[in-house]
Tab-separated table of C-alpha atoms and ligand atoms in Angstrom:
chain	number	residue	atom	x	y	z
A	1	MET	CA	-0.922	-38.871	11.158
A	2	SER	CA	-1.481	-40.084	14.628
A	3	VAL	CA	-4.055	-37.900	16.665
A	4	SER	CA	-4.346	-40.115	19.485
A	5	ASN	CA	-1.474	-38.160	21.746
A	6	SER	CA	-2.126	-35.192	23.948
A	7	GLY	CA	-1.354	-31.869	22.395
A	8	ALA	CA	1.887	-31.591	24.318
A	9	SER	CA	3.538	-34.580	22.542
A	10	LEU	CA	2.760	-33.232	19.064
A	11	PRO	CA	4.887	-30.748	17.075
A	12	TYR	CA	3.907	-27.219	17.771
A	13	ARG	CA	2.221	-25.886	14.654
A	14	LEU	CA	2.122	-22.150	14.082
A	15	ARG	CA	-0.822	-21.780	11.455
A	16	LEU	CA	-1.794	-18.058	12.202
A	17	PRO	CA	-2.289	-15.413	9.700
A	18	GLY	CA	1.029	-14.083	11.228
A	19	PRO	CA	3.419	-14.387	12.713
A	20	THR	CA	4.014	-17.432	10.705
A	21	ALA	CA	6.372	-20.463	10.887
A	22	VAL	CA	9.913	-19.474	10.049
A	23	PRO	CA	12.110	-21.979	8.023
A	24	GLY	CA	15.430	-23.324	9.969
A	25	ARG	CA	17.805	-21.533	7.206
A	26	VAL	CA	16.164	-18.214	8.016
A	27	LEU	CA	16.446	-18.529	11.984
A	28	GLN	CA	20.049	-19.785	11.433
A	29	ALA	CA	20.867	-16.490	9.706
A	30	ALA	CA	19.398	-14.648	12.437
A	31	ALA	CA	21.975	-16.089	14.647
A	32	ARG	CA	25.098	-15.161	12.820
A	33	PRO	CA	27.710	-13.294	14.502
A	34	MET	CA	26.961	-9.525	15.080
A	35	VAL	CA	28.923	-7.440	12.332
A	36	ALA	CA	29.036	-3.801	11.951
A	37	HIS	CA	25.874	-2.375	10.573
A	38	ARG	CA	28.145	-0.174	8.065
A	39	GLY	CA	30.764	-2.476	7.236
A	40	PRO	CA	31.451	-3.804	3.676
A	41	GLU	CA	29.809	-7.533	4.539
A	42	PHE	CA	26.576	-6.104	6.003
A	43	LEU	CA	26.193	-3.242	3.407
A	44	ALA	CA	26.311	-5.932	0.524
A	45	ARG	CA	23.635	-7.867	2.125
A	46	PHE	CA	21.699	-4.528	2.781
A	47	LYS	CA	21.853	-3.872	-1.016
A	48	SER	CA	20.782	-7.175	-2.076
A	49	ILE	CA	17.756	-7.393	0.451
A	50	GLN	CA	16.591	-3.759	-1.212
A	51	GLN	CA	17.314	-5.421	-4.617
A	52	ARG	CA	15.274	-8.587	-3.933
A	53	LEU	CA	12.327	-6.630	-2.764
A	54	GLN	CA	11.921	-4.349	-5.674
A	55	PRO	CA	10.625	-6.842	-7.963
A	56	ILE	CA	8.250	-8.272	-5.202
A	57	ILE	CA	6.963	-4.874	-4.685
A	58	GLY	CA	6.615	-4.283	-8.408
A	59	ARG	CA	8.591	-0.862	-7.957
A	60	GLY	CA	11.571	-0.070	-10.007
A	61	GLY	CA	12.596	3.406	-8.637
A	62	VAL	CA	13.640	4.594	-5.035
A	63	PRO	CA	14.607	1.552	-3.151
A	64	PRO	CA	12.541	0.223	-0.251
A	65	PHE	CA	13.139	1.594	3.282
A	66	LEU	CA	13.694	-0.786	6.182
A	67	PHE	CA	13.485	-0.281	9.782
A	68	ALA	CA	12.915	-1.623	13.040
A	69	SER	CA	8.985	-1.748	13.508
A	70	THR	CA	6.099	-4.029	13.412
A	71	GLY	CA	3.416	-3.595	11.024
A	72	ILE	CA	1.521	-0.830	12.593
A	73	GLY	CA	4.775	1.193	12.827
A	74	ALA	CA	5.128	0.942	8.933
A	75	MET	CA	1.463	1.900	8.552
A	76	GLU	CA	2.342	4.942	10.766
A	77	SER	CA	5.227	5.849	8.947
A	78	ALA	CA	3.144	6.313	5.724
A	79	MET	CA	0.591	8.013	7.865
A	80	VAL	CA	3.205	10.759	9.320
A	81	ASN	CA	4.993	11.146	5.866
A	82	VAL	CA	1.879	12.091	3.702
A	83	ALA	CA	-0.541	13.478	6.353
A	84	GLY	CA	-0.378	15.979	9.060
A	85	PRO	CA	-2.617	18.287	11.296
A	86	GLY	CA	-5.454	19.352	9.260
A	87	LYS	CA	-4.604	17.181	6.429
A	88	ARG	CA	-7.790	15.283	4.920
A	89	VAL	CA	-7.344	11.552	3.961
A	90	LEU	CA	-9.786	9.030	2.830
A	91	ILE	CA	-9.616	5.484	4.448
A	92	THR	CA	-11.191	2.470	2.737
A	93	THR	CA	-12.617	-0.023	5.585
A	94	ASN	CA	-14.076	-3.504	5.092
A	95	GLY	CA	-12.382	-5.010	8.240
A	96	GLN	CA	-10.005	-4.372	11.208
A	97	TRP	CA	-7.168	-2.399	9.464
A	98	GLY	CA	-8.928	0.467	7.910
A	99	PRO	CA	-9.860	1.786	11.648
A	100	VAL	CA	-6.268	1.409	12.557
A	101	PHE	CA	-5.287	3.948	9.835
A	102	ARG	CA	-8.321	5.993	10.892
A	103	ARG	CA	-6.657	5.951	14.617
A	104	LEU	CA	-3.220	6.869	13.224
A	105	ALA	CA	-4.606	10.000	11.165
A	106	GLU	CA	-6.737	11.084	14.291
A	107	GLY	CA	-3.736	10.599	16.501
A	108	ILE	CA	-1.630	13.322	14.384
A	109	GLY	CA	-4.592	15.631	13.813
A	110	ALA	CA	-5.531	14.773	10.266
A	111	GLU	CA	-9.075	14.664	9.157
A	112	ALA	CA	-10.221	11.289	8.202
A	113	ASP	CA	-13.101	10.059	6.076
A	114	GLU	CA	-13.933	6.440	5.685
A	115	VAL	CA	-15.643	4.778	2.932
A	116	ILE	CA	-16.989	1.807	4.802
A	117	SER	CA	-18.369	-1.505	3.336
A	118	PRO	CA	-19.547	-4.648	5.117
A	119	LEU	CA	-16.980	-7.118	6.871
A	120	GLY	CA	-15.687	-9.262	4.281
A	121	ALA	CA	-17.086	-7.334	1.366
A	122	PRO	CA	-14.631	-5.554	-1.101
A	123	VAL	CA	-13.495	-2.030	-1.000
A	124	ASP	CA	-16.485	0.103	-2.300
A	125	LEU	CA	-14.695	1.462	-5.450
A	126	ASP	CA	-17.686	3.782	-6.078
A	127	GLY	CA	-17.617	5.350	-2.727
A	128	VAL	CA	-13.979	6.224	-3.188
A	129	ARG	CA	-14.585	7.845	-6.657
A	130	LYS	CA	-17.531	9.838	-5.239
A	131	ALA	CA	-15.490	10.915	-2.260
A	132	LEU	CA	-12.742	11.875	-4.489
A	133	ALA	CA	-14.868	13.760	-6.524
A	134	GLU	CA	-16.466	15.670	-3.768
A	135	LYS	CA	-13.433	16.805	-1.612
A	136	ASP	CA	-9.557	16.906	-2.044
A	137	TYR	CA	-7.464	14.338	-0.187
A	138	ALA	CA	-3.917	14.472	0.669
A	139	ALA	CA	-3.967	10.639	0.444
A	140	VAL	CA	-6.207	7.461	0.212
A	141	PHE	CA	-5.269	4.512	2.683
A	142	THR	CA	-6.309	0.950	1.816
A	143	VAL	CA	-5.346	-2.553	2.971
A	144	HIS	CA	-4.177	-5.202	0.320
A	145	SER	CA	-5.132	-8.353	2.155
A	146	GLU	CA	-7.492	-7.564	5.061
A	147	SER	CA	-6.258	-10.517	7.478
A	148	SER	CA	-9.283	-9.932	9.763
A	149	THR	CA	-11.754	-11.038	6.945
A	150	GLY	CA	-9.693	-12.540	4.216
A	151	ALA	CA	-10.889	-10.019	1.471
A	152	LEU	CA	-8.370	-9.304	-1.265
A	153	THR	CA	-8.383	-5.777	-2.293
A	154	ASP	CA	-8.408	-5.014	-6.599
A	155	LEU	CA	-5.561	-2.552	-6.176
A	156	GLU	CA	-5.382	-2.267	-9.925
A	157	ALA	CA	-8.822	-0.882	-9.898
A	158	LEU	CA	-8.435	1.420	-6.951
A	159	GLY	CA	-5.041	2.670	-8.311
A	160	ALA	CA	-6.516	3.701	-11.473
A	161	ILE	CA	-9.240	5.798	-9.781
A	162	VAL	CA	-6.936	7.294	-7.225
A	163	ALA	CA	-4.444	7.992	-10.029
A	164	GLU	CA	-6.850	10.542	-11.566
A	165	SER	CA	-6.520	12.682	-8.547
A	166	ASP	CA	-3.726	14.429	-6.493
A	167	ALA	CA	-4.067	12.049	-3.607
A	168	VAL	CA	-1.411	9.196	-3.115
A	169	LEU	CA	-2.493	5.876	-2.710
A	170	CYS	CA	-1.239	4.251	0.499
A	171	CYS	CA	-1.588	0.436	0.876
A	172	ASP	CA	-0.948	-1.896	4.022
A	173	SER	CA	0.413	-4.786	2.133
A	174	VAL	CA	1.616	-6.474	5.708
A	175	SER	CA	-0.260	-9.765	4.870
A	176	GLY	CA	-0.039	-9.485	1.015
A	177	LEU	CA	3.631	-8.595	0.167
A	178	ALA	CA	5.365	-11.961	-1.160
A	179	GLY	CA	2.164	-13.684	-1.151
A	180	THR	CA	0.005	-12.126	-3.526
A	181	GLU	CA	0.863	-9.969	-6.439
A	182	MET	CA	1.921	-6.403	-5.924
A	183	LYS	CA	2.487	-4.130	-8.765
A	184	ALA	CA	3.196	-0.626	-7.243
A	185	ASP	CA	4.324	1.080	-10.208
A	186	ALA	CA	1.872	-0.364	-12.698
A	187	TRP	CA	-0.996	-0.011	-10.433
A	188	GLY	CA	-0.203	3.350	-9.240
A	189	VAL	CA	0.037	2.269	-5.422
A	190	ASP	CA	2.464	5.280	-4.337
A	191	VAL	CA	3.279	4.188	-0.717
A	192	VAL	CA	3.455	0.309	-0.012
A	193	VAL	CA	4.197	-0.630	3.606
A	194	SER	CA	4.675	-4.219	4.956
A	195	ALA	CA	6.591	-6.169	7.595
A	196	SER	CA	8.522	-9.197	7.859
A	197	GLN	CA	6.294	-11.628	9.999
A	198	LYS	CA	3.704	-12.768	7.263
A	199	CYS	CA	4.327	-13.915	3.647
A	200	LEU	CA	8.086	-12.901	3.784
A	201	MET	CA	8.595	-15.890	6.558
A	202	CYS	CA	10.515	-14.132	9.234
A	203	PRO	CA	10.122	-13.371	12.689
A	204	PRO	CA	8.494	-10.080	13.473
A	205	GLY	CA	10.603	-6.853	13.735
A	206	ILE	CA	11.285	-5.437	10.256
A	207	GLY	CA	9.066	-2.758	8.486
A	208	ILE	CA	9.269	-2.119	4.786
A	209	ALA	CA	8.071	0.932	2.958
A	210	SER	CA	8.346	1.547	-0.706
A	211	ILE	CA	7.297	5.039	-2.110
A	212	SER	CA	6.701	6.292	-5.636
A	213	GLU	CA	8.101	9.763	-7.124
A	214	LYS	CA	4.110	11.013	-6.784
A	215	ALA	CA	4.451	10.378	-3.180
A	216	TRP	CA	7.789	12.071	-3.000
A	217	GLY	CA	6.008	15.269	-4.006
A	218	VAL	CA	3.983	15.013	-1.099
A	219	ILE	CA	6.554	13.843	1.431
A	220	ASP	CA	9.305	16.172	0.339
A	221	ARG	CA	7.080	19.285	1.292
A	222	ASP	CA	7.634	20.669	4.594
A	223	ASP	CA	4.134	21.669	5.646
A	224	ARG	CA	2.959	19.439	8.356
A	225	GLY	CA	3.959	18.445	12.015
A	226	PRO	CA	7.190	16.348	13.024
A	227	ARG	CA	7.604	12.991	11.634
A	228	GLY	CA	10.246	11.933	14.111
A	229	TYR	CA	11.731	8.289	13.702
A	230	PHE	CA	9.843	7.670	10.532
A	231	ASP	CA	10.550	10.652	8.497
A	232	TYR	CA	10.912	9.430	4.996
A	233	ARG	CA	13.134	12.345	4.010
A	234	LYS	CA	15.948	10.890	6.160
A	235	PHE	CA	15.523	7.529	4.643
A	236	ARG	CA	15.414	8.193	1.058
A	237	PRO	CA	19.135	9.385	0.405
A	238	MET	CA	20.349	6.517	2.716
A	239	ALA	CA	18.335	3.898	0.664
A	240	GLU	CA	19.958	5.190	-2.407
A	241	LYS	CA	23.231	4.846	-1.188
A	242	GLY	CA	22.247	1.389	-0.133
A	243	GLU	CA	22.650	2.127	3.712
A	244	PRO	CA	20.511	1.686	6.715
A	245	THR	CA	19.218	5.034	8.021
A	246	TYR	CA	19.725	4.319	11.718
A	247	THR	CA	21.800	1.301	13.406
A	248	ALA	CA	20.363	-1.657	11.290
A	249	PRO	CA	18.591	-4.377	13.160
A	250	VAL	CA	21.300	-6.398	11.812
A	251	ALA	CA	20.005	-10.070	12.913
A	252	MET	CA	16.624	-9.552	11.676
A	253	LEU	CA	17.757	-8.223	8.396
A	254	ASN	CA	20.044	-11.150	8.208
A	255	ALA	CA	16.919	-13.146	8.362
A	256	LEU	CA	15.039	-11.344	5.711
A	257	GLY	CA	18.084	-11.613	3.430
A	258	GLU	CA	18.031	-15.196	3.756
A	259	ALA	CA	14.087	-15.501	3.386
A	260	LEU	CA	14.632	-13.431	0.105
A	261	ALA	CA	17.091	-15.618	-1.068
A	262	MET	CA	15.112	-18.641	-0.737
A	263	ILE	CA	11.970	-16.717	-2.447
A	264	GLY	CA	14.576	-16.147	-5.301
A	265	GLU	CA	15.561	-19.782	-5.562
A	266	THR	CA	11.811	-20.670	-5.584
A	267	GLY	CA	11.161	-17.788	-8.061
A	268	LEU	CA	8.493	-15.200	-7.486
A	269	ALA	CA	5.904	-16.500	-9.846
A	270	LYS	CA	6.172	-19.702	-8.021
A	271	THR	CA	5.926	-18.458	-4.717
A	272	LEU	CA	2.930	-16.467	-5.494
A	273	ALA	CA	1.398	-19.845	-7.273
A	274	ARG	CA	2.110	-21.777	-4.071
A	275	HIS	CA	0.118	-19.474	-1.974
A	276	LYS	CA	-2.899	-19.832	-4.252
A	277	ARG	CA	-2.681	-23.709	-4.696
A	278	HIS	CA	-2.312	-23.943	-0.731
A	279	ASN	CA	-5.054	-21.509	-0.119
A	280	ARG	CA	-7.428	-23.487	-2.636
A	281	ALA	CA	-6.483	-26.570	-1.133
A	282	LEU	CA	-7.166	-25.621	2.423
A	283	THR	CA	-10.476	-24.040	1.314
A	284	ALA	CA	-11.676	-26.952	-0.466
A	285	GLY	CA	-10.690	-29.434	2.210
A	286	LEU	CA	-12.640	-27.271	4.854
A	287	GLU	CA	-15.472	-26.801	2.552
A	288	ALA	CA	-15.784	-30.740	2.484
A	289	LEU	CA	-15.705	-30.618	6.421
A	290	GLY	CA	-19.008	-28.211	6.296
A	291	PHE	CA	-16.907	-24.770	6.857
A	292	SER	CA	-18.127	-22.093	4.501
A	293	VAL	CA	-15.808	-19.051	3.234
A	294	PHE	CA	-16.494	-15.825	4.863
A	295	PRO	CA	-15.509	-13.258	2.666
A	296	THR	CA	-17.864	-12.102	-0.292
A	297	ALA	CA	-14.766	-10.306	-1.956
A	298	THR	CA	-12.111	-12.161	-3.769
A	299	PRO	CA	-10.609	-14.170	-1.025
A	300	SER	CA	-6.714	-13.237	-0.241
A	301	PRO	CA	-4.410	-16.375	-1.250
A	302	THR	CA	-2.624	-15.662	1.836
A	303	LEU	CA	-5.088	-16.993	4.534
A	304	VAL	CA	-8.452	-18.836	4.741
A	305	VAL	CA	-11.228	-17.084	6.694
A	306	VAL	CA	-14.428	-19.652	7.226
A	307	ARG	CA	-17.273	-19.884	9.093
A	308	THR	CA	-17.459	-22.956	11.340
A	309	PRO	CA	-20.031	-25.887	10.402
A	310	GLU	CA	-23.475	-25.280	11.935
A	311	GLY	CA	-23.391	-26.106	15.713
A	312	ILE	CA	-19.409	-25.713	16.223
A	313	SER	CA	-18.157	-22.728	18.213
A	314	ALA	CA	-15.122	-21.240	16.505
A	315	PRO	CA	-13.505	-20.356	20.058
A	316	THR	CA	-14.178	-24.107	21.365
A	317	LEU	CA	-12.411	-25.492	18.224
A	318	ILE	CA	-9.706	-23.044	18.327
A	319	ASP	CA	-9.153	-23.941	22.174
A	320	HIS	CA	-9.299	-27.478	21.371
A	321	LEU	CA	-7.034	-27.317	18.271
A	322	LEU	CA	-4.349	-25.698	20.672
A	323	LYS	CA	-4.679	-28.125	23.796
A	324	ARG	CA	-5.202	-31.535	21.985
A	325	TYR	CA	-3.003	-31.066	18.822
A	326	ASN	CA	-0.843	-28.150	19.600
A	327	CYS	CA	-1.960	-26.434	16.479
A	328	VAL	CA	-2.409	-22.526	16.652
A	329	VAL	CA	-5.101	-20.934	14.399
A	330	ALA	CA	-6.833	-17.638	14.761
A	331	GLY	CA	-10.391	-16.423	15.616
A	332	SER	CA	-12.069	-13.185	15.022
A	333	ARG	CA	-11.901	-10.118	17.287
A	334	PHE	CA	-15.356	-8.864	15.837
A	335	GLU	CA	-17.982	-9.523	18.533
A	336	GLU	CA	-20.569	-10.287	15.984
A	337	LEU	CA	-18.292	-12.873	14.394
A	338	LYS	CA	-16.334	-14.394	17.039
A	339	ASP	CA	-18.624	-17.343	17.672
A	340	ARG	CA	-18.082	-18.729	14.167
A	341	LEU	CA	-14.945	-17.404	12.467
A	342	VAL	CA	-11.529	-19.124	12.019
A	343	ARG	CA	-8.662	-17.862	10.277
A	344	ILE	CA	-5.693	-19.952	9.253
A	345	GLY	CA	-2.679	-18.779	7.118
A	346	THR	CA	-1.544	-20.020	3.923
A	347	MET	CA	1.185	-17.674	3.891
A	348	GLY	CA	4.797	-17.812	3.893
A	349	TRP	CA	6.493	-21.076	4.619
A	350	VAL	CA	3.757	-23.529	3.914
A	351	GLY	CA	3.873	-26.899	2.358
A	352	ASP	CA	1.476	-29.297	0.958
A	353	GLU	CA	2.034	-31.475	4.150
A	354	ASP	CA	0.726	-28.690	6.369
A	355	ILE	CA	-2.570	-28.180	4.678
A	356	ARG	CA	-3.132	-32.069	4.973
A	357	THR	CA	-2.166	-32.034	8.579
A	358	ASP	CA	-4.350	-28.787	9.049
A	359	LEU	CA	-7.373	-30.771	7.681
A	360	GLY	CA	-6.790	-34.037	9.635
A	361	GLN	CA	-6.311	-32.256	12.744
A	362	ILE	CA	-9.312	-29.999	12.243
A	363	ALA	CA	-11.455	-33.263	11.312
A	364	ALA	CA	-10.194	-34.915	14.415
A	365	ALA	CA	-10.871	-31.869	16.622
A	366	LEU	CA	-14.605	-31.876	15.123
A	367	ARG	CA	-15.014	-35.541	15.983
A	368	ASP	CA	-13.664	-34.806	19.376
A	369	LEU	CA	-16.306	-31.985	19.806
A	370	GLY	CA	-19.186	-34.495	18.706
A	371	GLY	CA	-19.310	-33.692	15.126
A	372	ALA	CA	-19.329	-36.447	12.286
A	373	ALA	CA	-16.187	-35.097	10.205
A	374	ASP	CA	-14.812	-37.387	7.524
A	375	ASP	CA	-11.204	-36.515	6.688
A	376	LYS	CA	-11.219	-38.687	3.716
A	377	ASP	CA	-13.308	-36.493	1.754
A	378	ALA	CA	-11.797	-33.406	3.160
A	379	LEU	CA	-8.190	-34.710	2.251
A	380	ALA	CA	-9.320	-36.137	-1.303
A	381	ALA	CA	-10.838	-32.234	-1.958
A	382	ALA	CA	-7.358	-30.742	-0.851
A	383	ASP	CA	-5.353	-33.333	-2.746
A	384	ALA	CA	-7.381	-32.682	-5.940
A	385	ALA	CA	-6.845	-28.840	-5.684
A	386	LEU	CA	-2.882	-29.488	-4.689
A	387	ALA	CA	-2.559	-31.667	-7.907
A	388	ALA	CA	-4.379	-29.059	-10.013
B	1	LIG	C1	-0.587	-8.534	10.345
B	1	LIG	C2	-0.989	-7.448	10.041
B	1	LIG	C3	-0.655	-6.296	10.409
B	1	LIG	C4	0.134	-6.187	11.483
B	1	LIG	O1	0.609	-5.345	12.333
B	1	LIG	P1	1.686	-5.522	13.484
B	1	LIG	O2	1.781	-4.167	14.122
B	1	LIG	O3	2.960	-6.291	13.160
B	1	LIG	O4	0.826	-6.456	14.546
B	1	LIG	C5	-1.149	-5.003	9.645
B	1	LIG	N1	-1.865	-5.276	8.589
B	1	LIG	C6	-2.324	-6.239	8.291
B	1	LIG	C7	-3.331	-6.077	7.201
B	1	LIG	C8	-1.961	-7.377	8.851
B	1	LIG	O5	-2.415	-8.354	8.227
């Protein structure tokens, strides 16, 4: 790989933890001619999208709901359907997304309690257990893959705790679904929400929600404020017929259908294994370059969150990677971590060569900035992990 050129002449590399790079096949599917969203051709595709999502979510019952929305819209859809004015909800916070759930709860007049753990730490399961023993909650909200810190949540353990209460467990799996295991039925995850632009390797624009019968028991009650566009009571009968609720975002769903076909060709188990493999390889390579893994929780396989080597400013490195190498990686929004944190996606459409190129460009950038990075060690470490 040549690193002597200026950034402008190198290929643009979208290496964020979302939105992620999209395969050509998926982009071409989005460019198909428009068809009627209730015509036979599109409905067949819609049903196949629902069916292909079921095993990825690990849900056998109610088909998933699909709508035009970003991830936060999908999070809001869960909130307005299980909570409302005066309802009490419990939120696990160990990064950026728990507080988003809190704002959504407060926005509809719900009472939100938070179980807070340090950034990068696992969800405080004992804290959840205690809170559920002390008060009645309508729902518990959690985040599967905390993309601000790289922490993966043990949903099986959390699900077992919440299952002993009347509360429904709602999970933001925007950066988890299709990149790390989700067994919604088996783990007791009553509402799973996700979006198209992360591990599902599509452009942004589709929200996904999947509900259990336990969640339906709460959703179907008429005891709270208006739910507007996201009212799951309008979605369920349509989803069961295999139809979109409103005018479907046809082009985006064509893209999602193609991406799911690609995941089907690879196989779900292999797709999840690929995420782990790439995550381990990038982590090993970055460690060889002097970076250190940030989360103290089990790291999510869908992104790598690391501290920069001593003396290297993360914003400077990120800026240099973009300007000189045309490579886009993310930093941190947390004031206390901003100087040192770098976040890189290993989600969706990532290949072995992406990981090698990441390490080559990052090593070169470190040298440009006056460091002494040796890409040979980094590539050897990554290759060993890729071969494992
Ligand atoms: C990316 C991400 C979101 C994204 O929300 P948008 O509204 O699509 O920007 C939400 N939650 C998590 C955990 C994410 O990683």
